[in-house]
Short mmCIF file of C-alpha atoms in Angstrom, two decimals:
data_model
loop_
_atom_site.label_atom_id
_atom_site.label_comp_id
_atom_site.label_asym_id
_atom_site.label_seq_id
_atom_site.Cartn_x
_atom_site.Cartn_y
_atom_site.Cartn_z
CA UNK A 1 103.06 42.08 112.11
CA UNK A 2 100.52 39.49 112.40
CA UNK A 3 99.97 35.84 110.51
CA UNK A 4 97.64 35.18 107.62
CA UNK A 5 95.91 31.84 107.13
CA UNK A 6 94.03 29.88 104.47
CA UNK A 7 92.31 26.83 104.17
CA UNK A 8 91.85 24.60 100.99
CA UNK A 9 90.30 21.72 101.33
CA UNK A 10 91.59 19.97 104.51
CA UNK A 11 94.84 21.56 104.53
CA UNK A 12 95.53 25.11 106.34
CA UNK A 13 98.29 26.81 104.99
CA UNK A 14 100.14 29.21 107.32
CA UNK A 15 101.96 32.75 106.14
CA UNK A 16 103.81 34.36 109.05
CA UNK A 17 103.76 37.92 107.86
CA UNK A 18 102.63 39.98 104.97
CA UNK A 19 105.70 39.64 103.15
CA UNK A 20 105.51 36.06 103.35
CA UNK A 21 102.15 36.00 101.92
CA UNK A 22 103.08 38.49 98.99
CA UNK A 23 106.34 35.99 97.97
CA UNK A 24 104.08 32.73 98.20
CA UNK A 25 100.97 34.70 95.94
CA UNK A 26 103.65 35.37 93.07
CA UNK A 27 103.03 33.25 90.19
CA UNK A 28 105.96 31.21 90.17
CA UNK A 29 109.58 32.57 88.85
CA UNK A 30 113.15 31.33 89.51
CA UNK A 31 114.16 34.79 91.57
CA UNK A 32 111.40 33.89 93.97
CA UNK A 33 112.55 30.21 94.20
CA UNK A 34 116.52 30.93 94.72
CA UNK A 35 116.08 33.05 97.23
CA UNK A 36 113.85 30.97 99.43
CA UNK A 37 110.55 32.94 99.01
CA UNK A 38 108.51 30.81 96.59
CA UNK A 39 105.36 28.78 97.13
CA UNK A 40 106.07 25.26 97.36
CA UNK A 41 102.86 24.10 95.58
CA UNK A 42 100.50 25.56 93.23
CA UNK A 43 98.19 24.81 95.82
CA UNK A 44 100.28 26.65 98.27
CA UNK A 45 100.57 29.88 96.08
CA UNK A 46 96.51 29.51 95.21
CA UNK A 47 95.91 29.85 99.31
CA UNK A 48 97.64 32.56 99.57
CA UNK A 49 96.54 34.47 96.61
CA UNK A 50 92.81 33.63 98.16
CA UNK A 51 94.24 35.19 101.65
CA UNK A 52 95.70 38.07 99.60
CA UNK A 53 92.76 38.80 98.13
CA UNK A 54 91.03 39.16 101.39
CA UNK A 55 93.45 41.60 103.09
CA UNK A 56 91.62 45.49 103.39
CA UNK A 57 93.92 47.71 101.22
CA UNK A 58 94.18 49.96 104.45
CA UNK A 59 96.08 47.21 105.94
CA UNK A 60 99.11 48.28 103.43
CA UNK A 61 99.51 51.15 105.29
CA UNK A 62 99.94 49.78 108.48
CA UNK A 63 102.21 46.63 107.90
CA UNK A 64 105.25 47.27 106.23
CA UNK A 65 107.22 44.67 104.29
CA UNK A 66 110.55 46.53 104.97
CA UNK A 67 110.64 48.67 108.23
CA UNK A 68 110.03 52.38 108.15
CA UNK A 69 113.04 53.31 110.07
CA UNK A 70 115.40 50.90 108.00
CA UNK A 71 114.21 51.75 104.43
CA UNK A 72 113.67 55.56 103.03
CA UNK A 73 111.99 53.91 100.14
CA UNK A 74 109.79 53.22 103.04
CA UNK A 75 109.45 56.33 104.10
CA UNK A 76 108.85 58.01 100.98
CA UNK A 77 106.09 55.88 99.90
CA UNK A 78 104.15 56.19 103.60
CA UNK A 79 105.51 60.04 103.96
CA UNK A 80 104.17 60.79 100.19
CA UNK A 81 100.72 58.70 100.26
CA UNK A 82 98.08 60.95 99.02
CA UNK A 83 95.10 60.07 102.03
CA UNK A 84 92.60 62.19 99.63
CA UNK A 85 93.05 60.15 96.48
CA UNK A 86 93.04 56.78 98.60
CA UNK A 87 90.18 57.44 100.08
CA UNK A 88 87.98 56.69 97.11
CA UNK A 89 88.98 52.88 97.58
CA UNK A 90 89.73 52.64 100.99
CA UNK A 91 87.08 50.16 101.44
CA UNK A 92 88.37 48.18 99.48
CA UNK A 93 89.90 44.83 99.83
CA UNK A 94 92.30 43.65 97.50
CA UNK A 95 89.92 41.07 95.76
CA UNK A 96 87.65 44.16 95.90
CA UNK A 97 90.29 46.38 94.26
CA UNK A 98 90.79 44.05 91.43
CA UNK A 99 86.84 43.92 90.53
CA UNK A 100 86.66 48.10 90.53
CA UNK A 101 89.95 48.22 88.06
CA UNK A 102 87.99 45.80 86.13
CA UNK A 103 85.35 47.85 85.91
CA UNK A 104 83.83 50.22 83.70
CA UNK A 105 83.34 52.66 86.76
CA UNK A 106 87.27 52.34 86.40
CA UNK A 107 87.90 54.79 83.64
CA UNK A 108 91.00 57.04 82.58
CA UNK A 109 89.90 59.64 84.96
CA UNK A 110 89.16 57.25 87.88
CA UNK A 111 92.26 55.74 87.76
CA UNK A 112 94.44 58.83 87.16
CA UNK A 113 92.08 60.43 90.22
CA UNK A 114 93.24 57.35 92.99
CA UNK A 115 96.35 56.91 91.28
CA UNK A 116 98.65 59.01 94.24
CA UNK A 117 96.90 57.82 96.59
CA UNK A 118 97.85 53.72 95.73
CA UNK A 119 101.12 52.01 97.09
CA UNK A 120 103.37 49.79 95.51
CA UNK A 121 102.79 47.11 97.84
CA UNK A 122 98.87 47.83 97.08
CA UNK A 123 99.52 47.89 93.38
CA UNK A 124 101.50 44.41 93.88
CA UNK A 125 98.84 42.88 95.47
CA UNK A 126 96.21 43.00 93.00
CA UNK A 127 98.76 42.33 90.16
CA UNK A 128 99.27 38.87 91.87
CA UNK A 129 95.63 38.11 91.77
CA UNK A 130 95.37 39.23 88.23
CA UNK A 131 95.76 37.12 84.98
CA UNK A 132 97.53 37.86 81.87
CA UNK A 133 94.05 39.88 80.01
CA UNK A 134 93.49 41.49 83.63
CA UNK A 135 96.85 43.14 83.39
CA UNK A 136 96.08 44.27 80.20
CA UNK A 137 92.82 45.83 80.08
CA UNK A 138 93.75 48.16 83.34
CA UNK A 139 96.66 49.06 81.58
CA UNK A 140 95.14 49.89 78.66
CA UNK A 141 92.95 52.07 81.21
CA UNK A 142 95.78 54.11 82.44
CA UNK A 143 97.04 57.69 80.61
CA UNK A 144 100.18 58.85 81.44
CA UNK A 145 101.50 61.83 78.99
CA UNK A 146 104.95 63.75 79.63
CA UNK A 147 106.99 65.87 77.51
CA UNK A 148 110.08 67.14 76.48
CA UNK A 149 110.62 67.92 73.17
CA UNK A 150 107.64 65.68 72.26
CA UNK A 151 104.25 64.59 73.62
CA UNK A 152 104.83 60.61 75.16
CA UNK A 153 102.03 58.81 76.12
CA UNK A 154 98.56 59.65 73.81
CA UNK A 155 96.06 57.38 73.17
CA UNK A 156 96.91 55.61 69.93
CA UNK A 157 100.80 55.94 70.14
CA UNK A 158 103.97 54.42 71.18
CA UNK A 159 106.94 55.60 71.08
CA UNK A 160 110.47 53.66 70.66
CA UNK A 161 114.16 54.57 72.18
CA UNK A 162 116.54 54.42 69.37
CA UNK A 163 119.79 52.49 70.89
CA UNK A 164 122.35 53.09 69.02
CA UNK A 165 125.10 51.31 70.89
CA UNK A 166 128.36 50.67 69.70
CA UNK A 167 131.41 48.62 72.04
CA UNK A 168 134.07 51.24 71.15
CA UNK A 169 131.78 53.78 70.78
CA UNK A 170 132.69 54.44 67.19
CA UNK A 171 131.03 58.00 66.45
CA UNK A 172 131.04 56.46 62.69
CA UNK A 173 129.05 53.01 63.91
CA UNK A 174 126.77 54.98 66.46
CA UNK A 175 125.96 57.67 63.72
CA UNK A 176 125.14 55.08 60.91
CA UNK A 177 122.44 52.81 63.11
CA UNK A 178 120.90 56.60 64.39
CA UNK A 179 120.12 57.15 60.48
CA UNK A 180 119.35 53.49 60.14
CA UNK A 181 116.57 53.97 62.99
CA UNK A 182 115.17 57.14 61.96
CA UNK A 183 114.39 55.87 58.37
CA UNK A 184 112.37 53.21 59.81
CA UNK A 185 110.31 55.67 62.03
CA UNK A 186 112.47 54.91 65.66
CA UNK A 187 113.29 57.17 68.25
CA UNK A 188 111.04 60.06 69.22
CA UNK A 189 111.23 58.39 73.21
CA UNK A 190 114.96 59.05 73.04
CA UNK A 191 118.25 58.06 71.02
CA UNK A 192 119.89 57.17 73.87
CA UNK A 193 123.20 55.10 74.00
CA UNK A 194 125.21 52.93 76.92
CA UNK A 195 128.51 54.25 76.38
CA UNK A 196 131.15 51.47 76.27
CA UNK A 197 133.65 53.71 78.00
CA UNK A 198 131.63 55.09 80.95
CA UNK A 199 133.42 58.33 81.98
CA UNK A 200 132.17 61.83 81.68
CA UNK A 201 134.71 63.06 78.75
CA UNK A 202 133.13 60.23 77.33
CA UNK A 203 129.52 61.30 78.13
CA UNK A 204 130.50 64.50 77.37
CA UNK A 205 131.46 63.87 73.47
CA UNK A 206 128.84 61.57 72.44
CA UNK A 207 126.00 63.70 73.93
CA UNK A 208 127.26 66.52 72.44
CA UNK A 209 127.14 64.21 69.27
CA UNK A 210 123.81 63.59 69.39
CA UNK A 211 122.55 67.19 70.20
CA UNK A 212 124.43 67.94 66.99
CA UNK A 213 122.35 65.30 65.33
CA UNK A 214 119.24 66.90 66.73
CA UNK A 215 119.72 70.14 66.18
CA UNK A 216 121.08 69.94 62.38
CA UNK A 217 117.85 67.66 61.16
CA UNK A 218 114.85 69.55 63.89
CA UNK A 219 114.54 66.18 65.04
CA UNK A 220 111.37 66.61 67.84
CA UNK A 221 113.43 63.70 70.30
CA UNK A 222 115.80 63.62 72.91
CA UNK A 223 119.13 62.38 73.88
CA UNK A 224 120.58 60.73 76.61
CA UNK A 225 123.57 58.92 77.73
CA UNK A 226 122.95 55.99 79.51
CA UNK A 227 125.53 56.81 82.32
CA UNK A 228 125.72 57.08 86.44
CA UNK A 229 124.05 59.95 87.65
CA UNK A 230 126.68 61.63 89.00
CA UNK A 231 128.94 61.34 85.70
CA UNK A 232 125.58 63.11 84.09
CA UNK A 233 125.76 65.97 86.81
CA UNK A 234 129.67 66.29 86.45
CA UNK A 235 128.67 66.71 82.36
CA UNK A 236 126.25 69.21 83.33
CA UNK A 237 128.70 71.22 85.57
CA UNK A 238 131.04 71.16 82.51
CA UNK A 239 128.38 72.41 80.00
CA UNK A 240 127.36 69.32 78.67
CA UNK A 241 124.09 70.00 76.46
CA UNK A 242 122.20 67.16 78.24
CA UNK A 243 118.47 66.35 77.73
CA UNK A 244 117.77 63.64 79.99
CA UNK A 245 119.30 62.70 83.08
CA UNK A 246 119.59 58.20 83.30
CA UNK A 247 119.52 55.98 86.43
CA UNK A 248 119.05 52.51 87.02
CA UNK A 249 116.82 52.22 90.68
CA UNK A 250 115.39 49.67 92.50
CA UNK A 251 113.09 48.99 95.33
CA UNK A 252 114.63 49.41 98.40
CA UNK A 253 117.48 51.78 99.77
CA UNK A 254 120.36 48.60 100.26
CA UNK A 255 119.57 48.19 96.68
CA UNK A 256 119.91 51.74 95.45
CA UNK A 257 122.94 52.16 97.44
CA UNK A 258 124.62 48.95 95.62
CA UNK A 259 123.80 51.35 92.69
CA UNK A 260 125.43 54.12 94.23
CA UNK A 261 122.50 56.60 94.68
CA UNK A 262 120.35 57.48 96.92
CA UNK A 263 116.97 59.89 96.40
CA UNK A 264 118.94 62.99 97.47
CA UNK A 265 121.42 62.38 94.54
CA UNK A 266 118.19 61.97 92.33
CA UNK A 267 116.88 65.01 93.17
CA UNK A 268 120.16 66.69 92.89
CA UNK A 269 120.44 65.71 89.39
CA UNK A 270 116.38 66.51 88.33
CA UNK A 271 117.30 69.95 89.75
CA UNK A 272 120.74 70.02 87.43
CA UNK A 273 118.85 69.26 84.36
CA UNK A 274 115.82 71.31 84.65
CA UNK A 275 118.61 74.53 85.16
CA UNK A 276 119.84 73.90 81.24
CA UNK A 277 115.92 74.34 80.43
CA UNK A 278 115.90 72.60 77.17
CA UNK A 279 112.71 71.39 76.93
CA UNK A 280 110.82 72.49 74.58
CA UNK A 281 107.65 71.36 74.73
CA UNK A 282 107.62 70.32 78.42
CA UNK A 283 109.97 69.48 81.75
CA UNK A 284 110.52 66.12 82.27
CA UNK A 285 113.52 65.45 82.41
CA UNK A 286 114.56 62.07 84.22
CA UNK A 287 114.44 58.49 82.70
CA UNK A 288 114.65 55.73 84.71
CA UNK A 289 115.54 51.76 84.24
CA UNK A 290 114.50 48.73 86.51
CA UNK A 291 113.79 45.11 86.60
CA UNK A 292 112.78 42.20 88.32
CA UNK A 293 115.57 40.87 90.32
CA UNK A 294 118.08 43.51 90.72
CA UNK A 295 117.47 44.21 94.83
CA UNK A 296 117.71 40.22 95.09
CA UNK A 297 120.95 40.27 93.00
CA UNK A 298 122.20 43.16 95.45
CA UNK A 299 121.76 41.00 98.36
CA UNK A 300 119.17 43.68 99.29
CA UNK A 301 115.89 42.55 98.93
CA UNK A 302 114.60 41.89 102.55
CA UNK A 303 113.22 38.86 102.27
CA UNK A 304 109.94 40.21 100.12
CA UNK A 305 109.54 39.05 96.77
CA UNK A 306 111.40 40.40 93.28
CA UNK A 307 108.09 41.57 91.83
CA UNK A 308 107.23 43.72 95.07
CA UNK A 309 110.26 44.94 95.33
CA UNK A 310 110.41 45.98 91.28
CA UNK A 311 106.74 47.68 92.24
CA UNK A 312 108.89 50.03 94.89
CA UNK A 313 111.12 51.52 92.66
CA UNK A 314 108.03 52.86 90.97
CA UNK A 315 107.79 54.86 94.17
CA UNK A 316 111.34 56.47 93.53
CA UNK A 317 110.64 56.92 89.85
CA UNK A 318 107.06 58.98 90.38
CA UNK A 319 108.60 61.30 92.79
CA UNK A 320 110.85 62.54 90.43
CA UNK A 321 108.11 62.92 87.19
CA UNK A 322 110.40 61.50 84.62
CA UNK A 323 109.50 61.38 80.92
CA UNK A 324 110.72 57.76 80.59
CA UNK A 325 110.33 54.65 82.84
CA UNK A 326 111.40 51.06 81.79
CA UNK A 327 111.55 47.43 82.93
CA UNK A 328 114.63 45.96 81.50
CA UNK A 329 112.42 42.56 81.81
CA UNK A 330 114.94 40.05 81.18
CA UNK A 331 118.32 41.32 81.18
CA UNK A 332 119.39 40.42 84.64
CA UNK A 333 118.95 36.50 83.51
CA UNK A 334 117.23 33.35 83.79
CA UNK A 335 118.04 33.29 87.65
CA UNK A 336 115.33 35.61 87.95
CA UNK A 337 113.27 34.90 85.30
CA UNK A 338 113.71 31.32 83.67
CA UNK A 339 112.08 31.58 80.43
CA UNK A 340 109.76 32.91 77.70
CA UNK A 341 106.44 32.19 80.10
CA UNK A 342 108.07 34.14 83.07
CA UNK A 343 109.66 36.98 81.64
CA UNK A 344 106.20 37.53 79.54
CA UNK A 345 104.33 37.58 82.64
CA UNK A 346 106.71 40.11 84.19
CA UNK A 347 106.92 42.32 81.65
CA UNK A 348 102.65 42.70 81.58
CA UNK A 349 103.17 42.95 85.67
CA UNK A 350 105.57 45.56 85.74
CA UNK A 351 103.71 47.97 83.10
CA UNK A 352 100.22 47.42 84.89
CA UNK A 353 101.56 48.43 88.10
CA UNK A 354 103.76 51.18 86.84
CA UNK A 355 100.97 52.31 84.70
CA UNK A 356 98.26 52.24 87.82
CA UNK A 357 101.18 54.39 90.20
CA UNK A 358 100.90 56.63 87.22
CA UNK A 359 104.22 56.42 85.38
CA UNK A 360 105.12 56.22 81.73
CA UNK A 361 106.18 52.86 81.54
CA UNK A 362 107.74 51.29 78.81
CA UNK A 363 109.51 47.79 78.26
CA UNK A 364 112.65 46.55 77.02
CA UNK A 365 111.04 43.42 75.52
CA UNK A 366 114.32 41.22 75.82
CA UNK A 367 116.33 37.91 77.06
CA UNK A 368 119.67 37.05 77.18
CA UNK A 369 121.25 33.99 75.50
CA UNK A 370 121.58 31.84 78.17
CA UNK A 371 117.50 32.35 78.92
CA UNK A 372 115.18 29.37 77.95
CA UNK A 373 113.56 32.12 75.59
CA UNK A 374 113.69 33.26 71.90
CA UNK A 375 112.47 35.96 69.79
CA UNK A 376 109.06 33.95 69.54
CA UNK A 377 108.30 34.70 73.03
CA UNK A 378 109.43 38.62 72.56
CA UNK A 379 107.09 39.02 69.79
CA UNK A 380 104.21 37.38 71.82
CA UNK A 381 105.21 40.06 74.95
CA UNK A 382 105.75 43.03 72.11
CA UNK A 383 102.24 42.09 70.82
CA UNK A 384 100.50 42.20 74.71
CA UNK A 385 102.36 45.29 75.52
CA UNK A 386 101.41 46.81 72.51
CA UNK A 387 97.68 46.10 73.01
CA UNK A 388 98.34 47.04 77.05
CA UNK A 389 99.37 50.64 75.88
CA UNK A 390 102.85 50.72 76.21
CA UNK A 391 104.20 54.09 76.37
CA UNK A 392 107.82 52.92 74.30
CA UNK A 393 109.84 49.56 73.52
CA UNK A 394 113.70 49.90 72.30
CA UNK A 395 114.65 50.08 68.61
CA UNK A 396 118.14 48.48 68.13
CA UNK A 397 119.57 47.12 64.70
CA UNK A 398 118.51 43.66 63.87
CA UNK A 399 117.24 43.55 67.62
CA UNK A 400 120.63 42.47 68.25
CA UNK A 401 122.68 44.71 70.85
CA UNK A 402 127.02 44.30 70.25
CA UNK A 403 127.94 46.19 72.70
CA UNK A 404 125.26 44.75 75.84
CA UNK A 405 125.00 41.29 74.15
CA UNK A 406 120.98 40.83 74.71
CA UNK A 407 118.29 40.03 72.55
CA UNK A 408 115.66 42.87 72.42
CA UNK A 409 113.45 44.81 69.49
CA UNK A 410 114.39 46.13 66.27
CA UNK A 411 113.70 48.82 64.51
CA UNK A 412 111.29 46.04 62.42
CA UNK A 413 109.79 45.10 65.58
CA UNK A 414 108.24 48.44 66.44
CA UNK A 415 107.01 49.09 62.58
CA UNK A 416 105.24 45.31 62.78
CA UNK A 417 103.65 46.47 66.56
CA UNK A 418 102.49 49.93 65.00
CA UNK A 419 101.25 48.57 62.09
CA UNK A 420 98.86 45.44 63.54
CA UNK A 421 97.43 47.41 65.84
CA UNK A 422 96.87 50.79 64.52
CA UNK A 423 100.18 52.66 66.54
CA UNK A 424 101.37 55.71 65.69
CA UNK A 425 104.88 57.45 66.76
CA UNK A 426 104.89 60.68 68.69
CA UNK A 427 102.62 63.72 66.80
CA UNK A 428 105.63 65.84 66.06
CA UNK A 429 107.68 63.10 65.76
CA UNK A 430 105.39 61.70 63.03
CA UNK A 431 105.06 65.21 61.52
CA UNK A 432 108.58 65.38 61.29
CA UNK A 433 108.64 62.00 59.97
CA UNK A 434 106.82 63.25 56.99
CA UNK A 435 108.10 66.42 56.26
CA UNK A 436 110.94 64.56 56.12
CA UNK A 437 109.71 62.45 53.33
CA UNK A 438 110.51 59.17 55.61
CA UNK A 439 107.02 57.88 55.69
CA UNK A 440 104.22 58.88 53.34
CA UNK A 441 101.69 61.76 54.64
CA UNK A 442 98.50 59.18 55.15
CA UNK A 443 97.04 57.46 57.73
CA UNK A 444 98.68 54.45 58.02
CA UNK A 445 101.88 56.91 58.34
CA UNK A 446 103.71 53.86 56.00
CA UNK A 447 107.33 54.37 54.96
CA UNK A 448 107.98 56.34 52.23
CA UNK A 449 110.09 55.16 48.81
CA UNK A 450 113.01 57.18 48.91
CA UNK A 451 115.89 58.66 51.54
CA UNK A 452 115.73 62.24 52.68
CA UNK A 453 118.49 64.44 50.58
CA UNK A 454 119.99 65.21 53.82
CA UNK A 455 120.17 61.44 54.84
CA UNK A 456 121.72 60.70 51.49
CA UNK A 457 124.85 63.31 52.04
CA UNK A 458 125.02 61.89 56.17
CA UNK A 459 125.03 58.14 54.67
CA UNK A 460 127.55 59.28 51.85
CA UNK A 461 130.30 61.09 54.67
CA UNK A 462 129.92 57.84 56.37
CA UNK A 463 131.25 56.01 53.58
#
């Protein structure tokens, strides 16, 4: 690999590789500083965002911040590059790159057309070059529609996963916060729950729960248990009536393998789920979780920066054409990302560039106590990503989750996003909605003044 070099004023700054030169470009965050990687000026980051912006896309393809041979993340985002699709930029540099997304020449259809054919590492590179409105107008840009029992993704909509968690799994608590989210107009992305008790008897009872749920009320959703992959499989194996298969996956294979997966597994499990064919409306059937910092907190982030290594698992996630994708922006903690300012920023970086490798990102807009951040700074990153397009933020009661103690969105949250800027929930989610009698049949889709019958008998065998 060779050096990179850039000169600001009468200063040269020196960047021995390409890695080194993506770390000291990131805008500054406390993952990047504890492991070693960070710029140690603004003046130093600035010089190498200048030499970043420089660099000929093509060049992506030739260096490689983690070594083919060591890394089949690696090798499934050079063996999988679309040549066809990245030809239409190939001239680019990244500076260049940056100007075309901002474009108007950079529609919907231009960016879904290039989208195989961009990197992670490519899709990195601009994002650290881009500011705050930058990463929000391309997003906006980007279209990105699956299904499943629902259409995710339309122009005008965003969905919410109804999380229902409960830290003894109480089929009493995790029933009463479902009803409690569905009369507020949450969860056609998914109910889906972290078990407490993570076995698959476990799995196996509260998804069958929840397709009960489904099935008695025609909800238009999904379920899924937030569990290991291979407890999901074992569930399947058993009968299970499983929607959506869950994984957490990061950016490089150490990491994945701290996780206890690999991509065979993944595809072992797509294959498992699309065999029940319960889809309805469609076939995607994976949803995936990431976030900023979990290769570094694995040990396994080979020396290259948190936010690069976040953009690789987007590689895993689009081989596998899952219906959900989210950042879990600030649940690992404020080692990674200190406060408000930082995990804002990373939540707007992590939906651009999943949006531009053509995913259906969503967010979970969320800190943890310890985090110099409060719910100020989540409405502020609810309110960007809402404007950005984001395909689904979580739904939890109060915004408050017992059983994962984290700050996130409530059920509130998502009603305030929809409502300022003219969101709507899933189309036959929001026609069920309404022939439900939960919200009103108008445009503004508002919530209507009495419970459903049905809901009324649930709430009253709760009680």
């Amino acid at each position: 690999m060779g050096s990179f070099s850039h000169t600001v004023g009468s200063k040269t700054y020196q960047f021995r590789d390409l890695k080194d030169l993506m770390a000291k470009a990131t805008p500054a965050r406390s993952g990047d500083h504890l492991a070693g990687l960070a710029a140690a000026s603004a003046e130093e980051r600035v010089a190498a965002q200048m030499a970043l912006a420089d660099l000929p896309l093509t060049l992506f393809l030739n260096e490689l911040v983690i070594p083919y041979e060591q890394d089949e993340v690696t090798r499934l985002i050079i063996d999988d590059h679309d040549k066809t699709a990245f030809a239409r930029i190939a001239h680019l540099t990244v500076g260049d790159f940056r100007n075309w997304l901002l474009g108007d020449a950079a529609d919907e259809a231009a960016l879904a057309a290039v989208c195989a054919g961009i990197t992670p590492e490519m899709a990195a590179a601009v994002c650290k070059i881009m500011r705050i409105q930058d990463l929000i107008l391309v997003a906006k840009k980007c279209r990105v529609v699956t299904r499943f029992r629902n259409t995710i993704g339309l122009q005008g909509r965003m969905a919410t996963r109804l999380q229902p968690n409960h830290p003894t799994d109480d089929a009493t608590g995790i029933a009463a916060s479902v009803l409690d989210g569905l009369l507020y107009g949450s969860g056609d992305a998914v109910i889906g729950i972290n078990p407490a008790t993570d076995n698959v008897p476990q799995v196996i009872r509260i998804v069958t729960m929840l397709d009960e749920i489904i099935a008695r009320y025609g909800i238009p959703t999904q379920s899924c248990v937030l569990t290991h992959v291979t407890n999901t499989i074992a569930a399947i194996e058993r009968g299970a009536p499983v929607d959506l298969v869950f994984q957490s996956i990061a950016g490089t294979e150490a990491a994945n393998a701290s996780f206890g997966i690999n991509i065979a597994l993944l595809d072992e499990a797509r294959q498992a789920a699309l065999s029940l064919r319960r889809g309805t409306v469609g076939d995607n059937v994976m949803y995936f979780e990431t976030g900023q910092g979990s290769a570094l907190s694995a040990n396994a982030h080979h020396g290259v920066d948190q936010q690069t290594c976040e953009t690789r698992a987007y590689a895993v996630a689009r081989k596998f054409q899952p219906l959900l994708v989210n950042s879990v922006v600030g649940f690992i903690g404020p080692e990674y990302l200190y406060d408000g300012k930082q995990i804002i920023r990373a939540g707007l970086e992590d939906h651009f560039c999943a949006k531009l490798l053509g995913l259906p990102m969503g967010c979970d807009v969320c800190y943890t106590n310890h985090a110099e951040a409060d719910q100020d700074d989540m409405d502020m990153l609810l309110t960007l990503l809402g404007a950005a397009g984001c395909t689904f933020v979580m739904g939890i009661p109060g915004s408050d989750d017992i059983m994962l103690n984290y700050q996130t969105t409530s059920f509130h949250d998502a009603l305030y996003a929809r409502r300022v800027l003219g969101l709507r929930t899933t189309p036959e989610f929001e026609a069920w909605l309404k022939a439900m009698h939960i919200f009103t049949d108008d445009e503004r889709a508002t919530l209507g003044s009495g419970m459903p019958v049905a809901f009324q008998r649930a709430l009253a065998s709760l009680t």
